[in-house]
Coordinates of C-alpha atoms in Angstrom, one line a residue:
M1 CA 4.2 10.4 4.0
K2 CA 3.4 7.0 5.3
K3 CA -0.3 7.4 4.5
I4 CA 0.5 8.3 1.0
A5 CA 2.5 5.3 0.5
L6 CA -0.1 3.3 2.1
V7 CA -2.8 4.2 0.0
L8 CA -0.6 4.0 -3.3
C9 CA 0.4 0.6 -2.3
V10 CA -3.4 -0.4 -1.9
I11 CA -4.1 0.8 -5.3
A12 CA -1.0 -0.8 -6.7
L13 CA -1.9 -4.1 -5.0
A14 CA -5.4 -4.1 -6.4
T15 CA -4.1 -3.3 -9.8
A16 CA -1.6 -6.0 -9.5
V17 CA -4.2 -8.7 -8.2
G18 CA -6.3 -7.7 -11.2
H19 CA -3.3 -7.9 -13.8
A20 CA -2.6 -11.5 -12.2
Q21 CA -6.0 -12.8 -12.2
L22 CA -7.1 -11.6 -15.6
R23 CA -5.8 -14.9 -17.0
R24 CA -6.1 -18.3 -15.6
P25 CA -3.2 -19.5 -13.4
K26 CA 0.0 -19.9 -15.4
A27 CA 2.5 -22.6 -14.7
D28 CA 6.1 -22.0 -15.1
V29 CA 7.9 -24.8 -17.0
V30 CA 11.7 -25.3 -17.0
P31 CA 13.1 -27.8 -19.7
L32 CA 16.1 -29.8 -18.8
V33 CA 18.4 -31.8 -20.7
E34 CA 20.4 -34.6 -18.7
R35 CA 23.6 -33.9 -20.2
A36 CA 25.1 -30.9 -21.8
A37 CA 26.3 -32.6 -24.9
V38 CA 25.2 -35.9 -26.5
A39 CA 26.2 -38.1 -29.6
A40 CA 23.8 -39.1 -32.4
G41 CA 22.5 -42.4 -32.7
G42 CA 21.6 -42.8 -28.9
P43 CA 19.2 -42.1 -26.2
V44 CA 18.6 -38.8 -24.8
R45 CA 16.8 -38.1 -21.4
L46 CA 14.8 -34.9 -21.2
A47 CA 12.7 -33.6 -18.3
L48 CA 10.2 -30.6 -17.6
K49 CA 9.9 -29.1 -14.4
V50 CA 6.4 -27.5 -13.6
S51 CA 5.4 -25.0 -11.0
L52 CA 2.0 -23.6 -10.3
P53 CA 1.1 -20.8 -7.9
D54 CA 0.4 -21.9 -4.3
G55 CA -2.7 -23.7 -3.5
L56 CA -3.1 -25.3 -6.9
H57 CA -2.7 -28.6 -8.5
T58 CA -3.3 -30.3 -11.7
Q59 CA -5.2 -33.5 -12.5
S60 CA -2.8 -36.5 -13.1
N61 CA -2.1 -38.1 -16.7
R62 CA -4.7 -40.8 -15.5
P63 CA -7.3 -39.2 -13.4
R64 CA -9.8 -41.6 -11.9
D65 CA -12.7 -39.7 -13.2
P66 CA -12.7 -40.0 -17.1
L67 CA -14.5 -36.8 -17.4
L68 CA -11.6 -34.9 -15.6
I69 CA -9.0 -33.3 -18.1
P70 CA -5.5 -35.1 -17.5
T71 CA -2.3 -33.5 -17.8
V72 CA -0.7 -34.5 -21.0
L73 CA 2.8 -33.8 -22.4
T74 CA 3.1 -33.8 -26.1
I75 CA 6.4 -33.8 -28.1
D76 CA 6.7 -32.6 -31.8
A77 CA 9.6 -35.0 -32.7
P78 CA 11.8 -33.5 -35.5
A79 CA 13.0 -35.6 -38.4
G80 CA 15.3 -38.4 -37.3
V81 CA 14.1 -38.3 -33.6
T82 CA 11.9 -41.0 -32.0
V83 CA 10.0 -40.4 -28.6
D84 CA 10.5 -43.7 -26.7
E85 CA 8.6 -42.7 -23.5
V86 CA 7.0 -40.1 -21.4
V87 CA 7.4 -40.4 -17.5
Y88 CA 4.9 -38.9 -15.4
P89 CA 5.4 -38.6 -11.6
P90 CA 3.3 -40.8 -9.0
A91 CA -0.1 -39.3 -8.5
I92 CA -1.1 -38.0 -5.0
D93 CA -4.5 -38.6 -3.6
L94 CA -6.5 -35.7 -2.8
K95 CA -9.7 -35.9 -0.8
Q96 CA -12.2 -33.5 -2.1
E97 CA -15.7 -33.0 -0.7
G98 CA -18.5 -34.3 -3.0
Q99 CA -16.3 -36.9 -4.6
E100 CA -16.8 -40.3 -3.7
Q101 CA -13.0 -41.4 -4.2
P102 CA -10.0 -39.3 -3.9
L103 CA -8.7 -37.5 -7.0
A104 CA -5.2 -38.4 -8.5
V105 CA -3.5 -35.1 -8.8
F106 CA 0.0 -33.7 -9.3
E107 CA 1.1 -31.3 -6.6
R108 CA 1.9 -27.7 -7.5
A109 CA 5.5 -28.5 -8.4
F110 CA 6.3 -31.6 -10.2
T111 CA 8.5 -33.0 -12.8
V112 CA 7.8 -35.0 -16.1
G113 CA 10.4 -36.9 -17.9
A114 CA 10.7 -38.2 -21.5
Q115 CA 13.4 -40.1 -23.3
V116 CA 14.0 -39.7 -27.1
T117 CA 16.3 -41.4 -29.5
L118 CA 18.5 -39.6 -31.9
G119 CA 19.1 -41.0 -35.4
P120 CA 22.7 -41.9 -36.3
A121 CA 22.6 -39.3 -39.2
A122 CA 21.7 -36.3 -36.8
P123 CA 24.2 -33.5 -37.7
A124 CA 26.3 -31.8 -34.9
G125 CA 24.9 -28.5 -33.3
D126 CA 21.7 -27.5 -31.6
L127 CA 18.6 -29.5 -32.1
A128 CA 15.3 -28.0 -31.0
V129 CA 12.8 -30.4 -29.6
P130 CA 9.3 -28.5 -29.4
A131 CA 6.7 -29.8 -26.9
H132 CA 3.4 -29.0 -25.3
L133 CA 2.2 -29.4 -21.8
R134 CA -1.7 -29.2 -21.4
Y135 CA -3.1 -29.1 -18.1
Q136 CA -5.9 -27.9 -15.8
A137 CA -5.1 -25.9 -12.6
C138 CA -7.4 -26.2 -9.9
D139 CA -7.7 -25.3 -6.2
A140 CA -9.8 -26.8 -3.2
N141 CA -13.2 -25.3 -4.7
M142 CA -12.9 -24.8 -8.5
C143 CA -11.1 -25.6 -11.7
F144 CA -9.9 -23.0 -14.1
A145 CA -9.9 -23.4 -17.7
P146 CA -7.4 -25.6 -19.4
A147 CA -4.3 -24.2 -20.6
T148 CA -1.2 -25.3 -22.9
V149 CA 2.3 -24.2 -22.6
D150 CA 4.4 -24.4 -25.6
F151 CA 8.2 -24.7 -25.0
Q152 CA 11.1 -26.6 -26.4
W153 CA 14.3 -28.3 -25.5
T154 CA 17.8 -27.7 -27.0
I155 CA 19.7 -30.7 -27.5
R156 CA 23.7 -30.1 -28.1
I157 CA 24.8 -32.8 -30.5
V158 CA 28.6 -33.2 -30.9
A159 CA 30.8 -35.6 -33.0
P160 CA 31.4 -39.1 -31.2
P161 CA 35.2 -38.2 -30.2
D162 CA 33.8 -35.1 -28.3
A163 CA 30.8 -36.8 -26.8
A164 CA 32.2 -37.4 -23.2
D165 CA 29.5 -38.5 -20.8
G166 CA 30.4 -35.4 -18.6
P167 CA 28.2 -34.5 -15.4
R168 CA 24.6 -35.5 -15.1
N169 CA 21.9 -33.2 -14.1
P170 CA 20.8 -34.5 -10.5
A171 CA 17.2 -33.6 -11.3
F172 CA 17.0 -36.8 -13.4
D173 CA 17.7 -39.2 -10.5
A174 CA 14.0 -39.1 -9.2
I175 CA 12.3 -39.8 -12.5
G176 CA 11.6 -43.4 -13.2
F177 CA 12.8 -44.0 -16.4
G178 CA 12.1 -47.4 -18.2
R179 CA 8.7 -47.4 -16.4
G180 CA 6.9 -44.6 -18.5
E181 CA 4.3 -44.8 -21.2
K182 CA 4.4 -44.5 -25.0
P183 CA 3.6 -40.9 -26.2
V184 CA 0.1 -40.2 -27.2
G185 CA -1.6 -37.0 -28.7
V186 CA -3.3 -34.4 -26.7
A187 CA -6.5 -35.3 -25.2
T188 CA -9.6 -33.4 -26.3
G189 CA -10.8 -33.7 -22.8
G190 CA -14.4 -33.0 -22.1
A191 CA -16.1 -34.2 -25.2
P192 CA -19.7 -35.5 -24.3
A193 CA -19.7 -39.4 -24.3
G194 CA -21.6 -40.6 -27.3
A195 CA -21.4 -37.1 -29.0
A196 CA -20.3 -36.9 -32.5
Q197 CA -17.8 -34.5 -31.8
G198 CA -16.0 -33.0 -34.8
S199 CA -12.4 -33.2 -34.9
P200 CA -10.3 -30.0 -34.3
L201 CA -9.0 -30.4 -37.9
K202 CA -12.3 -30.4 -39.4
D203 CA -13.6 -27.5 -37.2
A204 CA -10.3 -25.6 -38.3
D205 CA -11.2 -26.2 -41.9
A206 CA -14.8 -24.9 -41.1
L207 CA -13.5 -21.4 -40.5
A208 CA -13.0 -21.0 -44.2
E209 CA -16.7 -21.9 -44.7
L210 CA -17.6 -19.0 -42.5
D211 CA -16.8 -16.6 -45.3
G212 CA -20.1 -18.0 -47.0
F213 CA -22.1 -16.6 -44.0
D214 CA -23.3 -13.2 -42.7
V215 CA -22.9 -12.4 -38.9
L216 CA -26.2 -11.1 -38.1
A217 CA -25.7 -10.8 -34.2
T218 CA -23.6 -11.8 -31.3
S219 CA -24.0 -11.9 -27.6
G220 CA -22.6 -13.6 -24.5
G221 CA -23.4 -14.3 -20.9
Y222 CA -26.6 -15.3 -19.3
L223 CA -29.8 -14.1 -21.1
N224 CA -33.1 -14.8 -19.9
A225 CA -35.9 -16.2 -22.3
A226 CA -37.3 -12.7 -23.1
E227 CA -33.8 -11.3 -23.8
F228 CA -32.8 -14.3 -25.9
Q229 CA -35.8 -13.9 -27.9
A230 CA -35.1 -10.2 -28.3
F231 CA -31.6 -11.1 -29.3
I232 CA -33.2 -13.5 -32.3
H233 CA -35.7 -10.8 -33.3
H234 CA -33.1 -8.2 -33.5
A235 CA -30.6 -10.6 -35.5
E236 CA -33.5 -11.3 -37.9
S237 CA -34.7 -8.0 -38.5
G238 CA -31.3 -6.2 -39.0
V239 CA -31.6 -4.3 -35.8
K240 CA -28.3 -3.4 -34.4
E241 CA -27.9 -2.5 -30.6
P242 CA -26.6 1.0 -30.1
G243 CA -23.2 1.1 -28.4
L244 CA -21.8 3.9 -26.2
F245 CA -19.4 5.1 -29.0
E246 CA -22.0 5.3 -31.8
G247 CA -23.7 8.5 -33.0
R248 CA -23.2 11.1 -30.3
G249 CA -21.8 8.7 -27.7
P250 CA -18.1 9.7 -28.1
I251 CA -18.7 13.1 -27.6
A252 CA -21.1 12.7 -24.6
I253 CA -18.6 10.5 -22.9
L254 CA -15.7 13.0 -23.5
I255 CA -17.8 15.9 -22.2
L256 CA -18.8 13.9 -19.1
V257 CA -15.3 12.7 -18.2
L258 CA -14.0 16.2 -18.6
I259 CA -16.7 17.7 -16.4
G260 CA -16.0 15.2 -14.0
G261 CA -12.4 16.1 -13.9
L262 CA -13.2 19.8 -13.4
A263 CA -15.4 18.8 -10.7
L264 CA -12.5 17.2 -8.7
N265 CA -11.1 20.5 -8.0
L266 CA -13.9 21.2 -5.8
T267 CA -13.1 18.2 -3.5
P268 CA -11.7 19.1 -0.1
C269 CA -8.4 17.4 -0.9
V270 CA -7.7 19.8 -3.8
L271 CA -9.6 23.3 -3.4
P272 CA -7.8 24.3 0.1
M273 CA -4.5 23.6 -1.7
I274 CA -4.8 25.8 -4.7
P275 CA -3.8 29.0 -3.1
I276 CA -0.9 27.1 -1.3
N277 CA 0.3 25.7 -4.7
L278 CA -0.1 29.0 -6.5
A279 CA 2.2 30.5 -3.8
I280 CA 4.8 27.7 -4.3
I281 CA 4.9 27.9 -8.1
G282 CA 5.0 31.8 -8.0
A283 CA 1.7 32.0 -9.9
G284 CA -1.4 34.0 -9.3
A285 CA -0.7 37.3 -7.7
Q286 CA 2.9 36.7 -7.5
A287 CA 3.3 36.0 -11.1
G288 CA 4.2 39.5 -12.0
S289 CA 2.1 39.2 -15.3
R290 CA -0.8 37.4 -16.5
G291 CA 1.1 35.8 -19.3
R292 CA 3.7 34.3 -17.0
G293 CA 1.0 33.3 -14.6
F294 CA -1.1 31.6 -17.5
L295 CA 2.2 29.7 -18.3
L296 CA 3.0 28.5 -14.8
G297 CA -0.5 27.5 -14.3
S298 CA -0.5 25.6 -17.7
A299 CA 2.6 23.7 -16.7
Y300 CA 1.1 23.0 -13.3
G301 CA -2.3 21.6 -14.7
G302 CA -0.5 20.0 -17.6
A303 CA 1.5 17.7 -15.3
M304 CA -1.6 16.7 -13.4
A305 CA -3.3 15.7 -16.7
L306 CA 0.0 13.8 -17.7
V307 CA 0.0 11.9 -14.5
Y308 CA -3.5 10.6 -14.9
G309 CA -3.1 9.9 -18.4
V310 CA 0.1 7.9 -17.9
I311 CA -1.1 6.0 -15.0
G312 CA -4.5 5.3 -16.9
L313 CA -2.6 4.3 -20.0
V314 CA -0.2 1.8 -18.2
V315 CA -3.3 0.1 -16.4
I316 CA -5.1 -0.2 -19.5
L317 CA -2.4 -1.6 -21.7
T318 CA -1.1 -4.1 -19.0
A319 CA -4.7 -5.3 -18.0
G320 CA -7.1 -4.6 -20.8
T321 CA -5.1 -6.5 -23.3
F322 CA -5.9 -9.9 -21.5
G323 CA -9.5 -9.2 -21.6
T324 CA -12.0 -7.1 -19.8
I325 CA -10.6 -6.1 -16.2
N326 CA -13.8 -7.1 -14.9
S327 CA -13.3 -10.6 -15.8
S328 CA -11.5 -11.3 -12.4
P329 CA -13.6 -11.8 -9.3
W330 CA -10.2 -11.0 -7.1
F331 CA -9.8 -7.9 -8.7
N332 CA -13.5 -6.9 -8.4
A333 CA -13.4 -7.9 -4.7
G334 CA -10.1 -5.9 -4.2
I335 CA -11.7 -2.8 -5.7
A336 CA -14.8 -3.3 -3.5
V337 CA -12.5 -3.1 -0.7
L338 CA -10.6 -0.4 -1.8
F339 CA -13.9 1.9 -2.4
V340 CA -15.2 1.1 1.0
V341 CA -12.1 2.4 2.7
L342 CA -12.2 5.6 0.4
G343 CA -15.9 5.8 1.1
L344 CA -15.4 5.8 5.0
A345 CA -12.7 8.5 4.5
M346 CA -15.5 10.7 2.8
F347 CA -17.4 10.4 6.0
D348 CA -14.4 11.1 8.2
V349 CA -14.5 7.5 9.7
L350 CA -11.0 7.2 8.6
M351 CA -9.0 10.3 8.4
I352 CA -6.9 10.5 5.1
D353 CA -6.0 14.2 4.6
F354 CA -3.1 15.0 2.1
S355 CA -3.4 18.6 2.0
R356 CA -1.4 19.1 5.2
Y357 CA 1.7 17.6 3.5
S358 CA 1.8 20.5 1.2
S359 CA 3.2 22.3 4.3
G360 CA 6.5 20.5 3.8
F361 CA 7.2 22.4 0.5
H362 CA 8.5 26.1 0.9
P363 CA 8.9 28.7 -1.8
G364 CA 12.6 29.0 -2.6
A365 CA 14.8 30.5 -5.0
G366 CA 13.6 28.5 -7.8
R367 CA 10.1 29.7 -7.4
G368 CA 8.5 30.7 -10.6
T369 CA 10.1 28.0 -13.0
V370 CA 8.1 26.2 -15.4
A371 CA 10.2 23.1 -14.2
L372 CA 9.0 23.5 -10.6
A373 CA 5.4 24.4 -11.7
F374 CA 5.4 21.0 -13.5
T375 CA 7.0 19.0 -10.8
M376 CA 4.6 20.7 -8.4
G377 CA 1.6 19.5 -10.5
A378 CA 2.6 16.0 -10.7
V379 CA 3.2 15.9 -6.9
A380 CA -0.3 17.7 -6.3
A381 CA -1.7 14.7 -8.7
L382 CA -0.7 12.3 -6.2
L383 CA -1.4 14.0 -2.9
A384 CA -5.1 14.6 -4.0
G385 CA -5.6 10.8 -4.3
A386 CA -7.7 10.5 -1.3
C387 CA -10.6 12.4 -3.1
V388 CA -9.9 11.7 -6.7
A389 CA -8.9 7.9 -6.7
P390 CA -12.2 6.6 -6.8
V391 CA -13.0 8.6 -9.9
V392 CA -9.9 7.8 -11.6
I393 CA -10.2 4.1 -10.8
Q394 CA -13.7 4.3 -12.3
V395 CA -12.7 5.9 -15.4
V396 CA -9.7 3.6 -15.9
L397 CA -12.0 0.6 -15.4
F398 CA -14.6 1.8 -17.9
S399 CA -11.6 2.7 -20.3
S400 CA -10.0 -1.0 -19.8
N401 CA -13.6 -2.5 -20.7
L402 CA -14.1 -0.2 -23.7
Y403 CA -10.5 -0.8 -24.9
A404 CA -10.9 -4.8 -24.7
T405 CA -13.8 -4.3 -27.0
G406 CA -11.3 -2.7 -29.7
T407 CA -12.3 0.9 -29.2
R408 CA -8.6 2.5 -29.1
I409 CA -9.9 5.8 -28.3
A410 CA -10.6 4.6 -24.7
L411 CA -6.9 5.2 -24.1
G412 CA -7.2 8.7 -24.0
L413 CA -10.0 9.0 -21.3
P414 CA -8.0 9.0 -18.3
F415 CA -5.9 11.8 -19.7
V416 CA -9.1 13.7 -20.6
L417 CA -10.1 13.4 -17.0
G418 CA -6.8 15.0 -16.0
L419 CA -7.3 17.7 -18.6
G420 CA -10.6 18.4 -16.8
M421 CA -8.9 18.8 -13.6
A422 CA -6.2 20.9 -15.2
L423 CA -8.6 23.5 -16.8
P424 CA -8.8 26.1 -14.1
W425 CA -5.1 26.0 -13.4
P426 CA -3.9 28.3 -16.4
I427 CA -6.9 30.8 -15.7
V428 CA -6.2 30.8 -11.9
G429 CA -2.4 31.2 -12.5
A430 CA -3.1 34.3 -14.7
G431 CA -5.3 35.6 -11.8
L432 CA -8.3 35.9 -14.1
A433 CA -10.8 34.2 -12.0
S434 CA -11.7 34.2 -8.0
L435 CA -12.1 31.0 -5.9
P436 CA -15.2 30.0 -4.1
R437 CA -14.4 30.2 -0.5
P438 CA -14.3 26.9 1.7
G439 CA -17.3 26.3 3.7
V440 CA -20.0 23.8 4.8
W441 CA -20.9 23.2 1.3
M442 CA -17.4 21.3 0.9
V443 CA -18.5 18.8 3.5
R444 CA -21.7 18.1 1.4
V445 CA -19.8 17.7 -1.7
K446 CA -17.5 15.4 0.2
Q447 CA -20.6 13.5 1.7
A448 CA -22.0 13.0 -1.8
F449 CA -18.8 11.5 -3.2
G450 CA -19.1 9.2 -0.4
V451 CA -22.4 8.0 -1.2
F452 CA -21.3 7.4 -4.8
I453 CA -18.3 5.6 -3.8
F454 CA -20.3 3.1 -1.4
A455 CA -22.7 2.5 -4.2
T456 CA -19.8 1.6 -6.4
A457 CA -18.2 -0.5 -3.8
L458 CA -21.6 -2.4 -3.6
Y459 CA -21.6 -3.0 -7.4
Y460 CA -18.1 -4.5 -7.4
G461 CA -18.6 -6.7 -4.5
Y462 CA -21.6 -8.2 -6.1
Q463 CA -19.7 -8.5 -9.4
A464 CA -17.0 -10.5 -7.5
Y465 CA -19.6 -12.8 -6.0
E466 CA -21.2 -13.4 -9.4
L467 CA -18.0 -14.2 -11.2
F468 CA -16.9 -16.5 -8.2
S469 CA -20.1 -18.4 -8.2
A470 CA -19.9 -18.9 -11.9
R471 CA -17.1 -21.1 -11.4
W472 CA -18.6 -23.4 -9.1
V473 CA -20.0 -26.0 -11.7
D474 CA -19.8 -29.7 -12.0
P475 CA -18.2 -30.6 -15.4
A476 CA -20.2 -33.7 -15.6
A477 CA -23.5 -31.8 -15.3
V478 CA -22.4 -29.6 -18.1
K479 CA -21.5 -32.5 -20.4
A480 CA -24.7 -34.3 -19.6
S481 CA -26.6 -31.0 -20.3
V482 CA -25.0 -31.1 -24.0
E483 CA -25.6 -34.6 -24.4
E484 CA -29.3 -33.9 -24.2
Q485 CA -29.2 -31.0 -26.6
V486 CA -27.2 -33.3 -29.1
K487 CA -30.1 -35.9 -28.8
A488 CA -32.4 -33.0 -29.5
G489 CA -30.8 -32.2 -32.8
W490 CA -27.9 -29.9 -31.8
H491 CA -24.6 -30.4 -33.9
T492 CA -21.3 -30.7 -32.0
S493 CA -19.3 -30.3 -35.3
L494 CA -18.9 -26.8 -36.6
A495 CA -18.1 -28.0 -40.1
E496 CA -20.9 -30.3 -40.1
G497 CA -23.5 -27.8 -38.9
L498 CA -22.2 -25.3 -41.5
G499 CA -22.5 -27.6 -44.3
V500 CA -26.1 -28.4 -43.2
A501 CA -27.1 -24.6 -43.1
A502 CA -25.5 -24.1 -46.4
R503 CA -27.1 -27.0 -48.1
E504 CA -30.6 -26.1 -46.8
H505 CA -30.0 -22.3 -46.7
K506 CA -31.0 -22.0 -43.1
P507 CA -29.8 -19.7 -40.3
V508 CA -27.4 -20.8 -37.8
L509 CA -27.1 -20.4 -34.0
I510 CA -23.6 -21.3 -32.6
D511 CA -23.5 -21.6 -28.8
M512 CA -19.9 -21.6 -27.7
W513 CA -19.7 -23.5 -24.3
A514 CA -17.0 -25.2 -21.9
T515 CA -17.2 -27.9 -19.2
W516 CA -16.0 -25.1 -16.7
C517 CA -18.9 -22.6 -17.7
K518 CA -21.7 -22.5 -15.0
N519 CA -23.8 -19.9 -17.2
C520 CA -23.5 -22.3 -20.1
L521 CA -25.4 -25.2 -18.1
T522 CA -27.7 -22.7 -16.7
M523 CA -28.7 -21.5 -20.1
D524 CA -29.3 -25.2 -21.3
K525 CA -31.6 -25.7 -18.2
T526 CA -33.6 -22.4 -18.4
T527 CA -33.5 -20.3 -21.6
L528 CA -32.8 -22.7 -24.1
A529 CA -35.5 -25.0 -22.6
D530 CA -38.0 -22.4 -22.7
P531 CA -41.0 -23.3 -25.2
A532 CA -41.0 -19.7 -26.7
V533 CA -37.1 -19.7 -27.4
Q534 CA -37.3 -23.3 -29.0
S535 CA -40.2 -22.1 -31.1
A536 CA -37.9 -19.3 -32.4
L537 CA -35.1 -21.3 -33.2
A538 CA -37.2 -24.1 -34.9
G539 CA -35.9 -23.1 -38.3
Y540 CA -32.3 -22.7 -37.2
V541 CA -29.4 -25.2 -37.7
K542 CA -27.9 -25.2 -34.1
I543 CA -24.4 -26.0 -33.2
K544 CA -22.8 -26.6 -29.7
F545 CA -19.2 -25.6 -30.4
Q546 CA -17.0 -26.4 -27.5
A547 CA -14.4 -23.8 -26.6
E548 CA -12.8 -25.8 -23.8
S549 CA -9.4 -24.0 -24.2
P550 CA -10.0 -20.5 -25.7
D551 CA -6.3 -20.2 -26.3
E552 CA -6.0 -23.1 -28.5
E553 CA -7.0 -23.9 -31.8
P554 CA -9.6 -24.0 -33.4
A555 CA -11.5 -22.3 -30.4
K556 CA -9.0 -19.4 -30.4
R557 CA -9.6 -18.4 -34.0
V558 CA -13.3 -19.0 -33.8
M559 CA -13.8 -16.9 -30.7
Q560 CA -11.4 -14.1 -32.1
R561 CA -13.4 -14.4 -35.5
F562 CA -16.6 -13.4 -33.5
G563 CA -15.0 -11.0 -31.0
A564 CA -16.1 -13.4 -28.0
V565 CA -14.4 -12.6 -24.8
G566 CA -15.8 -15.1 -22.6
L567 CA -18.5 -18.0 -22.4
P568 CA -21.3 -18.6 -23.2
T569 CA -21.2 -16.7 -26.7
Y570 CA -23.9 -17.0 -29.0
V571 CA -23.6 -16.1 -32.7
I572 CA -26.4 -15.9 -35.5
L573 CA -25.2 -16.5 -39.0
R574 CA -27.0 -16.3 -42.4
P575 CA -25.9 -17.9 -45.6
K576 CA -25.0 -15.3 -48.1

């Protein structure tokens, strides 16, 4: 069973890598209070231990390059609490290729201190002090989108007679209290110099103004000049791009998935096991009656469908909820490697034959029970993994992407695949059909699957390369490009642009961008600089909306409003 465990571990590892990479790297934070109990009317020292995954760092609170995004701790002091200072650790010099001077960074694990003073009237009990840490994680080659961690300290306030000093937390010894800096608000980070950037508050208020506009079209990613002109034309003429689940789409997809599951029974890992498994569960000729054989076959096939349905459901709900699963270059690379291994197995370069493990199961006294048939069906679904895994993974990936767009019916596609695979078993169990005999044709089917698997591996490998290369961008170049657009008449304030469009009754183009988005820069330099595109947008109010931190307001609500899952995203509006 070692080979089974190995392949299942590879699949689980690929899924785990994808799950971990779908979001930007996340910092783990632990809030600390110097003493277990304090008295009102005095200072209290706090600390935040920050840990990032291996190989990552953040920019310091005072990066040498003003274009870089600093690490900032912001404290929402409740009534009666004053923030005295925030103490950042000493920065570490990091020499990076292409930079004239070393970067001032914080290591993957560091501690930020803070001192607050409690008012004398603070009541006894637990006091919550909310705070936020904004940071941008980077490795040696790229920086990820900025993120913010929300947390809180809990300070235990006791009456003065009970407020004994008590033991101190030793983690505070290394913090240079008294040499910190006065608290500041969260830096916006990345606003183009000289640009009339709208404040977050104004842009948040502009969300209400969107109710006065109709959404004509949305699109995302890189579009060449012809595609962008088609996007504008379709928006203006009211043409909607047909989706996979519009019209007859859902029926066609369900039928294709069902047929795909049925075809999996013809693979070399499944077909030779059919008579063996029929003997194990006591179905087919041994059932005694067609009705009993149909029941046992149904239990066996139903278990197979349930296994693939549950596996698909778990993967979709744990990965698809974070965005499209294909947004991770690491996951795409992992899937490409997995498909290469499985493709080699289809051409017998690697020998993965699970059917021989079925010899470990022997008919016994319990043969013929529904429970045994159901159990064997679940086991057979896993033993057939060498042949069916590529198809199952492909369906799960497709379902994850579809579910991420809000199509909930996608949750059932893996189950439909298993249902297709289960369809013959009730019939075979009842002895109503004869099986095709194994032969050379099975090898051809296997090799055909191999070609398909290699083509899929090539596709996911290319996707991984594209996603990796999309992150190799100089933030300064992106900002400079936006500055050029602003000088050409673009607005950087959502509220300001919508106001102009409403007064002049003009259509609106919203371009959502960020300093870490390479395609945003590419679009500015190519498509949006094309004379034909500029001519098509001549009558538009054009807005550059910076969504530097998609998980923060107002970018979060704006992107949710238009269903944006990545950058760049383009939205065309028209005043009602």
